[in-house]
PDB file of C-alpha atoms and ligand atoms in Angstrom:
ATOM      1  CA  UNK A   1     145.679  60.884 126.896  1.00  0.00           C
ATOM      2  CA  UNK A   2     147.884  60.966 123.870  1.00  0.00           C
ATOM      3  CA  UNK A   3     151.699  60.960 124.068  1.00  0.00           C
ATOM      4  CA  UNK A   4     153.734  63.137 121.720  1.00  0.00           C
ATOM      5  CA  UNK A   5     157.497  62.618 121.164  1.00  0.00           C
ATOM      6  CA  UNK A   6     158.947  65.972 120.007  1.00  0.00           C
ATOM      7  CA  UNK A   7     162.549  66.762 119.169  1.00  0.00           C
ATOM      8  CA  UNK A   8     163.965  70.148 120.159  1.00  0.00           C
ATOM      9  CA  UNK A   9     161.514  71.430 122.782  1.00  0.00           C
ATOM     10  CA  UNK A  10     163.996  73.876 124.363  1.00  0.00           C
ATOM     11  CA  UNK A  11     162.686  76.843 122.359  1.00  0.00           C
ATOM     12  CA  UNK A  12     160.954  77.955 119.189  1.00  0.00           C
ATOM     13  CA  UNK A  13     158.401  75.892 117.382  1.00  0.00           C
ATOM     14  CA  UNK A  14     159.169  72.710 119.361  1.00  0.00           C
ATOM     15  CA  UNK A  15     158.480  74.508 122.667  1.00  0.00           C
ATOM     16  CA  UNK A  16     155.268  76.015 121.244  1.00  0.00           C
ATOM     17  CA  UNK A  17     154.051  72.573 120.134  1.00  0.00           C
ATOM     18  CA  UNK A  18     154.943  71.069 123.553  1.00  0.00           C
ATOM     19  CA  UNK A  19     152.967  73.801 125.331  1.00  0.00           C
ATOM     20  CA  UNK A  20     149.937  73.371 123.027  1.00  0.00           C
ATOM     21  CA  UNK A  21     149.918  69.602 123.559  1.00  0.00           C
ATOM     22  CA  UNK A  22     150.234  69.932 127.348  1.00  0.00           C
ATOM     23  CA  UNK A  23     147.491  72.547 127.429  1.00  0.00           C
ATOM     24  CA  UNK A  24     145.298  69.977 125.697  1.00  0.00           C
ATOM     25  CA  UNK A  25     145.925  67.583 128.574  1.00  0.00           C
ATOM     26  CA  UNK A  26     148.216  65.308 126.612  1.00  0.00           C
ATOM     27  CA  UNK A  27     151.686  64.040 127.464  1.00  0.00           C
ATOM     28  CA  UNK A  28     154.995  65.213 125.958  1.00  0.00           C
ATOM     29  CA  UNK A  29     158.288  63.400 125.829  1.00  0.00           C
ATOM     30  CA  UNK A  30     160.639  66.067 124.456  1.00  0.00           C
ATOM     31  CA  UNK A  31     164.274  66.094 123.574  1.00  0.00           C
ATOM     32  CA  UNK A  32     166.649  68.880 124.620  1.00  0.00           C
ATOM     33  CA  UNK A  33     170.404  69.396 124.457  1.00  0.00           C
ATOM     34  CA  UNK A  34     170.763  71.696 127.490  1.00  0.00           C
ATOM     35  CA  UNK A  35     168.393  72.517 130.291  1.00  0.00           C
ATOM     36  CA  UNK A  36     164.765  71.544 129.793  1.00  0.00           C
ATOM     37  CA  UNK A  37     162.155  74.338 129.639  1.00  0.00           C
ATOM     38  CA  UNK A  38     160.281  74.879 132.844  1.00  0.00           C
ATOM     39  CA  UNK A  39     156.866  73.568 131.829  1.00  0.00           C
ATOM     40  CA  UNK A  40     155.729  72.707 135.368  1.00  0.00           C
ATOM     41  CA  UNK A  41     153.730  69.648 134.376  1.00  0.00           C
ATOM     42  CA  UNK A  42     154.885  66.839 136.580  1.00  0.00           C
ATOM     43  CA  UNK A  43     153.984  63.508 135.022  1.00  0.00           C
ATOM     44  CA  UNK A  44     152.824  65.171 131.817  1.00  0.00           C
ATOM     45  CA  UNK A  45     156.166  66.479 130.558  1.00  0.00           C
ATOM     46  CA  UNK A  46     159.373  64.379 130.301  1.00  0.00           C
ATOM     47  CA  UNK A  47     162.633  65.825 128.934  1.00  0.00           C
ATOM     48  CA  UNK A  48     165.336  63.579 127.514  1.00  0.00           C
ATOM     49  CA  UNK A  49     168.815  64.822 126.674  1.00  0.00           C
ATOM     50  CA  UNK A  50     169.703  64.149 123.035  1.00  0.00           C
ATOM     51  CA  UNK A  51     171.930  65.919 120.522  1.00  0.00           C
ATOM     52  CA  UNK A  52     170.458  65.098 117.155  1.00  0.00           C
ATOM     53  CA  UNK A  53     173.932  63.986 115.993  1.00  0.00           C
ATOM     54  CA  UNK A  54     174.247  61.360 118.733  1.00  0.00           C
ATOM     55  CA  UNK A  55     172.895  58.077 117.383  1.00  0.00           C
ATOM     56  CA  UNK A  56     173.036  56.102 120.628  1.00  0.00           C
ATOM     57  CA  UNK A  57     171.444  58.899 122.644  1.00  0.00           C
ATOM     58  CA  UNK A  58     168.495  58.923 120.196  1.00  0.00           C
ATOM     59  CA  UNK A  59     168.198  55.103 120.321  1.00  0.00           C
ATOM     60  CA  UNK A  60     168.055  55.360 124.099  1.00  0.00           C
ATOM     61  CA  UNK A  61     165.496  58.178 123.990  1.00  0.00           C
ATOM     62  CA  UNK A  62     163.168  56.176 121.759  1.00  0.00           C
ATOM     63  CA  UNK A  63     163.319  53.149 124.078  1.00  0.00           C
ATOM     64  CA  UNK A  64     162.896  55.437 127.094  1.00  0.00           C
ATOM     65  CA  UNK A  65     159.829  57.121 125.616  1.00  0.00           C
ATOM     66  CA  UNK A  66     158.082  53.742 125.464  1.00  0.00           C
ATOM     67  CA  UNK A  67     158.923  53.004 129.084  1.00  0.00           C
ATOM     68  CA  UNK A  68     157.448  56.394 130.054  1.00  0.00           C
ATOM     69  CA  UNK A  69     154.342  55.803 127.947  1.00  0.00           C
ATOM     70  CA  UNK A  70     153.422  52.357 126.582  1.00  0.00           C
ATOM     71  CA  UNK A  71     152.174  54.017 123.409  1.00  0.00           C
ATOM     72  CA  UNK A  72     153.539  56.924 121.403  1.00  0.00           C
ATOM     73  CA  UNK A  73     150.832  58.531 119.302  1.00  0.00           C
ATOM     74  CA  UNK A  74     152.627  61.432 117.554  1.00  0.00           C
ATOM     75  CA  UNK A  75     156.321  61.856 116.645  1.00  0.00           C
ATOM     76  CA  UNK A  76     157.384  65.363 115.672  1.00  0.00           C
ATOM     77  CA  UNK A  77     160.730  65.785 114.027  1.00  0.00           C
ATOM     78  CA  UNK A  78     161.273  69.411 114.773  1.00  0.00           C
ATOM     79  CA  UNK A  79     164.872  70.060 115.833  1.00  0.00           C
ATOM     80  CA  UNK A  80     166.926  71.730 113.150  1.00  0.00           C
ATOM     81  CA  UNK A  81     168.818  74.832 112.073  1.00  0.00           C
ATOM     82  CA  UNK A  82     169.425  76.926 108.980  1.00  0.00           C
ATOM     83  CA  UNK A  83     172.645  77.372 107.030  1.00  0.00           C
ATOM     84  CA  UNK A  84     172.897  80.447 104.869  1.00  0.00           C
ATOM     85  CA  UNK A  85     175.530  81.574 102.371  1.00  0.00           C
ATOM     86  CA  UNK A  86     176.966  80.702  98.955  1.00  0.00           C
ATOM     87  CA  UNK A  87     177.556  77.049  98.142  1.00  0.00           C
ATOM     88  CA  UNK A  88     181.193  77.815  97.160  1.00  0.00           C
ATOM     89  CA  UNK A  89     181.792  79.258 100.567  1.00  0.00           C
ATOM     90  CA  UNK A  90     180.442  76.296 102.534  1.00  0.00           C
ATOM     91  CA  UNK A  91     182.773  73.858 104.168  1.00  0.00           C
ATOM     92  CA  UNK A  92     182.638  70.037 104.206  1.00  0.00           C
ATOM     93  CA  UNK A  93     181.975  70.168 107.954  1.00  0.00           C
ATOM     94  CA  UNK A  94     179.043  72.613 107.536  1.00  0.00           C
ATOM     95  CA  UNK A  95     177.488  70.395 104.882  1.00  0.00           C
ATOM     96  CA  UNK A  96     177.863  67.225 106.951  1.00  0.00           C
ATOM     97  CA  UNK A  97     176.586  68.743 110.211  1.00  0.00           C
ATOM     98  CA  UNK A  98     173.589  70.247 108.473  1.00  0.00           C
ATOM     99  CA  UNK A  99     172.545  66.948 106.855  1.00  0.00           C
ATOM    100  CA  UNK A 100     173.281  65.080 110.132  1.00  0.00           C
ATOM    101  CA  UNK A 101     170.872  67.229 112.121  1.00  0.00           C
ATOM    102  CA  UNK A 102     168.269  68.159 109.496  1.00  0.00           C
ATOM    103  CA  UNK A 103     168.111  64.987 107.385  1.00  0.00           C
ATOM    104  CA  UNK A 104     169.805  61.912 108.866  1.00  0.00           C
ATOM    105  CA  UNK A 105     168.456  62.492 112.376  1.00  0.00           C
ATOM    106  CA  UNK A 106     164.708  62.772 111.448  1.00  0.00           C
ATOM    107  CA  UNK A 107     165.039  59.829 109.108  1.00  0.00           C
ATOM    108  CA  UNK A 108     166.719  57.875 111.938  1.00  0.00           C
ATOM    109  CA  UNK A 109     164.000  58.884 114.394  1.00  0.00           C
ATOM    110  CA  UNK A 110     161.354  57.622 111.978  1.00  0.00           C
ATOM    111  CA  UNK A 111     163.255  54.381 111.462  1.00  0.00           C
ATOM    112  CA  UNK A 112     163.528  53.831 115.212  1.00  0.00           C
ATOM    113  CA  UNK A 113     159.857  54.493 115.886  1.00  0.00           C
ATOM    114  CA  UNK A 114     158.466  52.588 112.918  1.00  0.00           C
ATOM    115  CA  UNK A 115     158.589  49.005 114.312  1.00  0.00           C
ATOM    116  CA  UNK A 116     156.830  50.175 117.453  1.00  0.00           C
ATOM    117  CA  UNK A 117     154.176  52.172 115.611  1.00  0.00           C
ATOM    118  CA  UNK A 118     153.636  49.304 113.190  1.00  0.00           C
ATOM    119  CA  UNK A 119     152.973  46.956 116.161  1.00  0.00           C
ATOM    120  CA  UNK A 120     150.607  49.559 117.615  1.00  0.00           C
ATOM    121  CA  UNK A 121     148.977  49.807 114.163  1.00  0.00           C
ATOM    122  CA  UNK A 122     148.766  53.554 114.842  1.00  0.00           C
ATOM    123  CA  UNK A 123     150.840  56.647 115.019  1.00  0.00           C
ATOM    124  CA  UNK A 124     151.468  59.923 113.203  1.00  0.00           C
ATOM    125  CA  UNK A 125     154.976  60.954 112.174  1.00  0.00           C
ATOM    126  CA  UNK A 126     155.367  64.681 111.481  1.00  0.00           C
ATOM    127  CA  UNK A 127     158.385  66.254 109.836  1.00  0.00           C
ATOM    128  CA  UNK A 128     158.893  69.993 110.224  1.00  0.00           C
ATOM    129  CA  UNK A 129     160.484  70.811 106.899  1.00  0.00           C
ATOM    130  CA  UNK A 130     160.370  74.326 105.361  1.00  0.00           C
ATOM    131  CA  UNK A 131     159.016  76.261 102.407  1.00  0.00           C
ATOM    132  CA  UNK A 132     162.699  76.184 101.402  1.00  0.00           C
ATOM    133  CA  UNK A 133     162.174  72.481 100.864  1.00  0.00           C
ATOM    134  CA  UNK A 134     159.451  73.179  98.256  1.00  0.00           C
ATOM    135  CA  UNK A 135     160.166  76.602  96.805  1.00  0.00           C
ATOM    136  CA  UNK A 136     163.789  77.464  97.454  1.00  0.00           C
ATOM    137  CA  UNK A 137     165.060  81.052  97.322  1.00  0.00           C
ATOM    138  CA  UNK A 138     168.524  82.512  96.975  1.00  0.00           C
ATOM    139  CA  UNK A 139     171.171  82.044  99.677  1.00  0.00           C
ATOM    140  CA  UNK A 140     170.210  78.792 101.359  1.00  0.00           C
ATOM    141  CA  UNK A 141     170.990  76.042  98.766  1.00  0.00           C
ATOM    142  CA  UNK A 142     172.268  73.493 101.304  1.00  0.00           C
ATOM    143  CA  UNK A 143     169.435  74.082 103.750  1.00  0.00           C
ATOM    144  CA  UNK A 144     166.946  73.803 100.835  1.00  0.00           C
ATOM    145  CA  UNK A 145     168.572  70.539  99.736  1.00  0.00           C
ATOM    146  CA  UNK A 146     168.234  69.173 103.270  1.00  0.00           C
ATOM    147  CA  UNK A 147     164.576  70.127 103.564  1.00  0.00           C
ATOM    148  CA  UNK A 148     163.821  68.760 100.074  1.00  0.00           C
ATOM    149  CA  UNK A 149     165.375  65.460 101.146  1.00  0.00           C
ATOM    150  CA  UNK A 150     163.017  65.235 104.086  1.00  0.00           C
ATOM    151  CA  UNK A 151     159.977  66.200 101.996  1.00  0.00           C
ATOM    152  CA  UNK A 152     160.845  63.440  99.507  1.00  0.00           C
ATOM    153  CA  UNK A 153     161.406  60.940 102.321  1.00  0.00           C
ATOM    154  CA  UNK A 154     158.061  61.792 103.952  1.00  0.00           C
ATOM    155  CA  UNK A 155     156.172  61.358 100.641  1.00  0.00           C
ATOM    156  CA  UNK A 156     157.533  57.941  99.946  1.00  0.00           C
ATOM    157  CA  UNK A 157     157.335  56.833 103.578  1.00  0.00           C
ATOM    158  CA  UNK A 158     153.636  57.767 103.660  1.00  0.00           C
ATOM    159  CA  UNK A 159     152.879  55.363 100.847  1.00  0.00           C
ATOM    160  CA  UNK A 160     155.062  52.641 102.469  1.00  0.00           C
ATOM    161  CA  UNK A 161     153.306  52.766 105.837  1.00  0.00           C
ATOM    162  CA  UNK A 162     149.765  53.519 104.705  1.00  0.00           C
ATOM    163  CA  UNK A 163     148.627  49.849 105.039  1.00  0.00           C
ATOM    164  CA  UNK A 164     149.924  49.773 108.657  1.00  0.00           C
ATOM    165  CA  UNK A 165     147.711  52.637 109.878  1.00  0.00           C
ATOM    166  CA  UNK A 166     150.621  55.018 110.405  1.00  0.00           C
ATOM    167  CA  UNK A 167     150.133  58.575 109.094  1.00  0.00           C
ATOM    168  CA  UNK A 168     152.844  60.912 107.817  1.00  0.00           C
ATOM    169  CA  UNK A 169     152.776  64.692 107.404  1.00  0.00           C
ATOM    170  CA  UNK A 170     155.489  67.042 106.170  1.00  0.00           C
ATOM    171  CA  UNK A 171     154.787  70.496 107.603  1.00  0.00           C
ATOM    172  CA  UNK A 172     156.464  73.299 105.673  1.00  0.00           C
ATOM    173  CA  UNK A 173     156.506  76.630 107.567  1.00  0.00           C
ATOM    174  CA  UNK A 174     157.220  79.974 106.058  1.00  0.00           C
ATOM    175  CA  UNK A 175     158.968  82.555 108.231  1.00  0.00           C
ATOM    176  CA  UNK A 176     158.060  82.141 111.889  1.00  0.00           C
ATOM    177  CA  UNK A 177     159.088  84.397 114.814  1.00  0.00           C
ATOM    178  CA  UNK A 178     161.352  81.954 116.669  1.00  0.00           C
ATOM    179  CA  UNK A 179     165.093  82.078 117.242  1.00  0.00           C
ATOM    180  CA  UNK A 180     165.603  80.414 113.839  1.00  0.00           C
ATOM    181  CA  UNK A 181     167.293  83.507 112.273  1.00  0.00           C
ATOM    182  CA  UNK A 182     169.089  84.586 115.437  1.00  0.00           C
ATOM    183  CA  UNK A 183     172.811  84.188 116.079  1.00  0.00           C
ATOM    184  CA  UNK A 184     171.913  81.437 118.555  1.00  0.00           C
ATOM    185  CA  UNK A 185     170.609  79.255 115.766  1.00  0.00           C
ATOM    186  CA  UNK A 186     171.330  80.077 112.190  1.00  0.00           C
ATOM    187  CA  UNK A 187     174.821  79.542 110.731  1.00  0.00           C
ATOM    188  CA  UNK A 188     176.392  81.349 107.755  1.00  0.00           C
ATOM    189  CA  UNK A 189     179.180  80.133 105.531  1.00  0.00           C
ATOM    190  CA  UNK A 190     181.791  82.776 105.138  1.00  0.00           C
ATOM    191  CA  UNK A 191     184.624  83.317 102.654  1.00  0.00           C
ATOM    192  CA  UNK A 192     186.977  86.215 102.135  1.00  0.00           C
ATOM    193  CA  UNK A 193     185.753  87.152  98.627  1.00  0.00           C
ATOM    194  CA  UNK A 194     183.967  84.503  96.581  1.00  0.00           C
ATOM    195  CA  UNK A 195     182.181  86.874  94.194  1.00  0.00           C
ATOM    196  CA  UNK A 196     178.650  86.408  95.536  1.00  0.00           C
ATOM    197  CA  UNK A 197     178.507  89.551  97.667  1.00  0.00           C
ATOM    198  CA  UNK A 198     175.939  91.262  95.445  1.00  0.00           C
ATOM    199  CA  UNK A 199     173.598  88.272  95.203  1.00  0.00           C
ATOM    200  CA  UNK A 200     173.786  85.791  98.095  1.00  0.00           C
ATOM    201  CA  UNK A 201     175.528  88.310 100.353  1.00  0.00           C
ATOM    202  CA  UNK A 202     172.730  90.844  99.967  1.00  0.00           C
ATOM    203  CA  UNK A 203     169.994  88.249 100.515  1.00  0.00           C
ATOM    204  CA  UNK A 204     171.693  86.895 103.654  1.00  0.00           C
ATOM    205  CA  UNK A 205     172.102  90.436 105.018  1.00  0.00           C
ATOM    206  CA  UNK A 206     168.468  91.160 104.298  1.00  0.00           C
ATOM    207  CA  UNK A 207     167.427  88.014 106.198  1.00  0.00           C
ATOM    208  CA  UNK A 208     169.231  89.412 109.222  1.00  0.00           C
ATOM    209  CA  UNK A 209     166.687  92.216 109.364  1.00  0.00           C
ATOM    210  CA  UNK A 210     163.838  89.677 109.332  1.00  0.00           C
ATOM    211  CA  UNK A 211     164.867  88.184 112.689  1.00  0.00           C
ATOM    212  CA  UNK A 212     162.118  88.767 115.274  1.00  0.00           C
ATOM    213  CA  UNK A 213     160.054  90.430 112.573  1.00  0.00           C
ATOM    214  CA  UNK A 214     158.790  87.270 110.861  1.00  0.00           C
ATOM    215  CA  UNK A 215     155.042  87.182 109.993  1.00  0.00           C
ATOM    216  CA  UNK A 216     154.405  83.706 111.446  1.00  0.00           C
ATOM    217  CA  UNK A 217     153.233  83.186 115.041  1.00  0.00           C
ATOM    218  CA  UNK A 218     154.724  79.951 116.454  1.00  0.00           C
ATOM    219  CA  UNK A 219     151.883  79.517 118.958  1.00  0.00           C
ATOM    220  CA  UNK A 220     149.328  79.608 116.116  1.00  0.00           C
ATOM    221  CA  UNK A 221     151.460  77.107 114.130  1.00  0.00           C
ATOM    222  CA  UNK A 222     151.533  74.848 117.141  1.00  0.00           C
ATOM    223  CA  UNK A 223     147.732  75.086 117.569  1.00  0.00           C
ATOM    224  CA  UNK A 224     147.271  74.268 113.809  1.00  0.00           C
ATOM    225  CA  UNK A 225     149.554  71.193 114.117  1.00  0.00           C
ATOM    226  CA  UNK A 226     147.605  69.943 117.182  1.00  0.00           C
ATOM    227  CA  UNK A 227     144.289  70.420 115.295  1.00  0.00           C
ATOM    228  CA  UNK A 228     145.718  68.773 112.160  1.00  0.00           C
ATOM    229  CA  UNK A 229     146.609  65.667 114.167  1.00  0.00           C
ATOM    230  CA  UNK A 230     142.987  65.429 115.356  1.00  0.00           C
ATOM    231  CA  UNK A 231     141.699  65.614 111.756  1.00  0.00           C
ATOM    232  CA  UNK A 232     140.118  62.388 110.377  1.00  0.00           C
ATOM    233  CA  UNK A 233     142.290  62.644 107.279  1.00  0.00           C
ATOM    234  CA  UNK A 234     145.418  64.654 107.962  1.00  0.00           C
ATOM    235  CA  UNK A 235     147.300  65.957 104.919  1.00  0.00           C
ATOM    236  CA  UNK A 236     150.621  64.523 103.609  1.00  0.00           C
ATOM    237  CA  UNK A 237     151.802  68.100 103.023  1.00  0.00           C
ATOM    238  CA  UNK A 238     150.831  71.123 105.056  1.00  0.00           C
ATOM    239  CA  UNK A 239     152.016  74.669 104.470  1.00  0.00           C
ATOM    240  CA  UNK A 240     152.025  77.131 107.396  1.00  0.00           C
ATOM    241  CA  UNK A 241     152.004  80.872 106.824  1.00  0.00           C
ATOM    242  CA  UNK A 242     150.702  83.075 104.020  1.00  0.00           C
ATOM    243  CA  UNK A 243     154.271  83.711 102.835  1.00  0.00           C
ATOM    244  CA  UNK A 244     154.689  79.939 102.406  1.00  0.00           C
ATOM    245  CA  UNK A 245     151.440  79.643 100.494  1.00  0.00           C
ATOM    246  CA  UNK A 246     152.428  82.402  98.020  1.00  0.00           C
ATOM    247  CA  UNK A 247     155.889  80.959  97.443  1.00  0.00           C
ATOM    248  CA  UNK A 248     154.479  77.431  96.942  1.00  0.00           C
ATOM    249  CA  UNK A 249     151.846  78.665  94.454  1.00  0.00           C
ATOM    250  CA  UNK A 250     154.445  80.615  92.460  1.00  0.00           C
ATOM    251  CA  UNK A 251     156.685  77.527  92.354  1.00  0.00           C
ATOM    252  CA  UNK A 252     153.846  75.303  91.162  1.00  0.00           C
ATOM    253  CA  UNK A 253     153.016  77.773  88.362  1.00  0.00           C
ATOM    254  CA  UNK A 254     156.712  77.894  87.306  1.00  0.00           C
ATOM    255  CA  UNK A 255     156.958  74.098  87.263  1.00  0.00           C
ATOM    256  CA  UNK A 256     153.727  73.808  85.226  1.00  0.00           C
ATOM    257  CA  UNK A 257     154.887  76.404  82.721  1.00  0.00           C
ATOM    258  CA  UNK A 258     158.303  74.767  82.281  1.00  0.00           C
ATOM    259  CA  UNK A 259     156.803  71.309  81.917  1.00  0.00           C
ATOM    260  CA  UNK A 260     154.475  72.614  79.205  1.00  0.00           C
ATOM    261  CA  UNK A 261     157.220  74.454  77.338  1.00  0.00           C
ATOM    262  CA  UNK A 262     159.501  71.356  77.328  1.00  0.00           C
ATOM    263  CA  UNK A 263     156.791  68.666  76.920  1.00  0.00           C
ATOM    264  CA  UNK A 264     157.813  67.747  73.407  1.00  0.00           C
ATOM    265  CA  UNK A 265     161.385  67.141  74.553  1.00  0.00           C
ATOM    266  CA  UNK A 266     160.168  65.139  77.528  1.00  0.00           C
ATOM    267  CA  UNK A 267     157.929  62.853  75.444  1.00  0.00           C
ATOM    268  CA  UNK A 268     160.587  62.566  72.718  1.00  0.00           C
ATOM    269  CA  UNK A 269     162.657  60.152  74.717  1.00  0.00           C
ATOM    270  CA  UNK A 270     160.272  57.150  74.833  1.00  0.00           C
ATOM    271  CA  UNK A 271     160.853  54.065  72.610  1.00  0.00           C
ATOM    272  CA  UNK A 272     158.683  54.406  69.510  1.00  0.00           C
ATOM    273  CA  UNK A 273     156.581  51.301  70.411  1.00  0.00           C
ATOM    274  CA  UNK A 274     155.559  53.002  73.658  1.00  0.00           C
ATOM    275  CA  UNK A 275     154.560  56.357  72.199  1.00  0.00           C
ATOM    276  CA  UNK A 276     150.902  55.567  71.766  1.00  0.00           C
ATOM    277  CA  UNK A 277     150.418  54.237  75.325  1.00  0.00           C
ATOM    278  CA  UNK A 278     150.144  57.552  77.170  1.00  0.00           C
TER     279      UNK A 278
HETATM  280  N1  NAP B   1     161.221  79.676 112.240  1.00  0.00           N
HETATM  281  C1  NAP B   1     161.167  79.571 110.906  1.00  0.00           C
HETATM  282  O1  NAP B   1     161.080  80.597 110.244  1.00  0.00           O
HETATM  283  C2  NAP B   1     161.271  78.245 110.220  1.00  0.00           C
HETATM  284  C3  NAP B   1     160.897  78.188 108.911  1.00  0.00           C
HETATM  285  C4  NAP B   1     160.870  76.967 108.235  1.00  0.00           C
HETATM  286  C5  NAP B   1     161.271  75.820 108.930  1.00  0.00           C
HETATM  287  N2  NAP B   1     161.667  75.911 110.238  1.00  0.00           N
HETATM  288  C6  NAP B   1     162.091  74.687 110.914  1.00  0.00           C
HETATM  289  O2  NAP B   1     161.412  74.580 112.127  1.00  0.00           O
HETATM  290  C7  NAP B   1     162.189  73.754 113.023  1.00  0.00           C
HETATM  291  C8  NAP B   1     162.281  74.431 114.407  1.00  0.00           C
HETATM  292  O3  NAP B   1     163.018  75.669 114.236  1.00  0.00           O
HETATM  293  P1  NAP B   1     162.646  76.965 115.083  1.00  0.00           P
HETATM  294  O4  NAP B   1     162.077  77.945 114.178  1.00  0.00           O
HETATM  295  O5  NAP B   1     161.903  76.589 116.295  1.00  0.00           O
HETATM  296  O6  NAP B   1     164.117  77.450 115.473  1.00  0.00           O
HETATM  297  P2  NAP B   1     164.802  77.711 116.917  1.00  0.00           P
HETATM  298  O7  NAP B   1     164.018  78.639 117.709  1.00  0.00           O
HETATM  299  O8  NAP B   1     166.228  78.055 116.518  1.00  0.00           O
HETATM  300  O9  NAP B   1     164.821  76.272 117.594  1.00  0.00           O
HETATM  301  C9  NAP B   1     165.564  75.205 117.054  1.00  0.00           C
HETATM  302  C10 NAP B   1     165.424  73.976 117.907  1.00  0.00           C
HETATM  303  O10 NAP B   1     166.188  72.913 117.348  1.00  0.00           O
HETATM  304  C11 NAP B   1     167.065  72.396 118.294  1.00  0.00           C
HETATM  305  N3  NAP B   1     168.327  71.898 117.749  1.00  0.00           N
HETATM  306  C12 NAP B   1     169.099  72.527 116.810  1.00  0.00           C
HETATM  307  N4  NAP B   1     170.200  71.805 116.524  1.00  0.00           N
HETATM  308  C13 NAP B   1     170.134  70.686 117.329  1.00  0.00           C
HETATM  309  C14 NAP B   1     170.946  69.559 117.525  1.00  0.00           C
HETATM  310  N5  NAP B   1     172.110  69.356 116.924  1.00  0.00           N
HETATM  311  N6  NAP B   1     170.552  68.578 118.447  1.00  0.00           N
HETATM  312  C15 NAP B   1     169.364  68.740 119.103  1.00  0.00           C
HETATM  313  N7  NAP B   1     168.562  69.859 118.963  1.00  0.00           N
HETATM  314  C16 NAP B   1     168.943  70.761 118.080  1.00  0.00           C
HETATM  315  C17 NAP B   1     167.349  73.576 119.214  1.00  0.00           C
HETATM  316  O11 NAP B   1     167.874  73.089 120.464  1.00  0.00           O
HETATM  317  P3  NAP B   1     168.953  73.987 121.315  1.00  0.00           P
HETATM  318  O12 NAP B   1     168.171  74.939 122.125  1.00  0.00           O
HETATM  319  O13 NAP B   1     169.674  72.992 122.110  1.00  0.00           O
HETATM  320  O14 NAP B   1     169.858  74.691 120.325  1.00  0.00           O
HETATM  321  C18 NAP B   1     165.959  74.166 119.326  1.00  0.00           C
HETATM  322  O15 NAP B   1     165.164  73.429 120.259  1.00  0.00           O
HETATM  323  C19 NAP B   1     163.504  73.552 112.324  1.00  0.00           C
HETATM  324  O16 NAP B   1     163.532  72.241 111.744  1.00  0.00           O
HETATM  325  C20 NAP B   1     163.539  74.595 111.247  1.00  0.00           C
HETATM  326  O17 NAP B   1     164.299  74.196 110.116  1.00  0.00           O
HETATM  327  C21 NAP B   1     161.676  77.092 110.916  1.00  0.00           C
END
């Protein structure tokens, strides 16, 4: 029996992953802020109360998870929320809360688990990032920045822990039919008249119509994540959803074209005694 530690199992993707893991006969230690979901799996499902912004509650939860199960096999950093709107309209508080929940908390969770996983010489740390963290679109600059931060962290962490036997995967979903875009989750920066109504404003309004109409099925995403963990060589980066795949491909093509167009400029900055080396 494997044990998964999952943040944010109250609803959405976290709940779907918890259900898939339990259905496989494995154990879940999941964090919630309010009431735990009724998963009716005594001994197999343990809910711990943690707000992602509460450092000592998270420290306690990590310790507690090891007293529930001597070994933690998979850590899923899932809890998070979106912030939409123009950068000019965002407040200092919105910026700080977003990074606290979506960036500092998952990095902290990894930092707290690492010594234990290193001693185990096993473990798989998964970060639920977003396609916005690889191929950003209009209207979510701060959210994209947060998810890029976690993507970068995961890439470097993977290299750091590779010799210890710990695996790392950054999972970037496209649009999935959870509560992510509902009023209960997503936040929007608002200003009286900042001049972005026709650009960011329109995009944010259009996103409102996507709520509950997203192409991605969270249960299928959860099943893919469970399968991926079982793989002999899990990926460092995993995209979920055809929309994510198309956006990522388009972004890679843009980056390649721009690199090519500006290659001369890029190479032009080396010291002349280094020029022949590459
Ligand atoms: N759905 C998508 O289209 C999509 C796309 C790309 C990436 N993602 C990412 O997928 C992850 C899960 O989102 P979702 O789609 O499942 O959205 P969701 O249905 O809104 O669920 C969000 C989960 O995060 C938890 N959470 C939010 N803020 C928290 C905080 N301060 N402390 C503790 N828990 C907190 C929520 O707990 P409460 O119930 O207590 O609020 C809930 O369990 C997020 O990291 C999100 O950025 C989602």
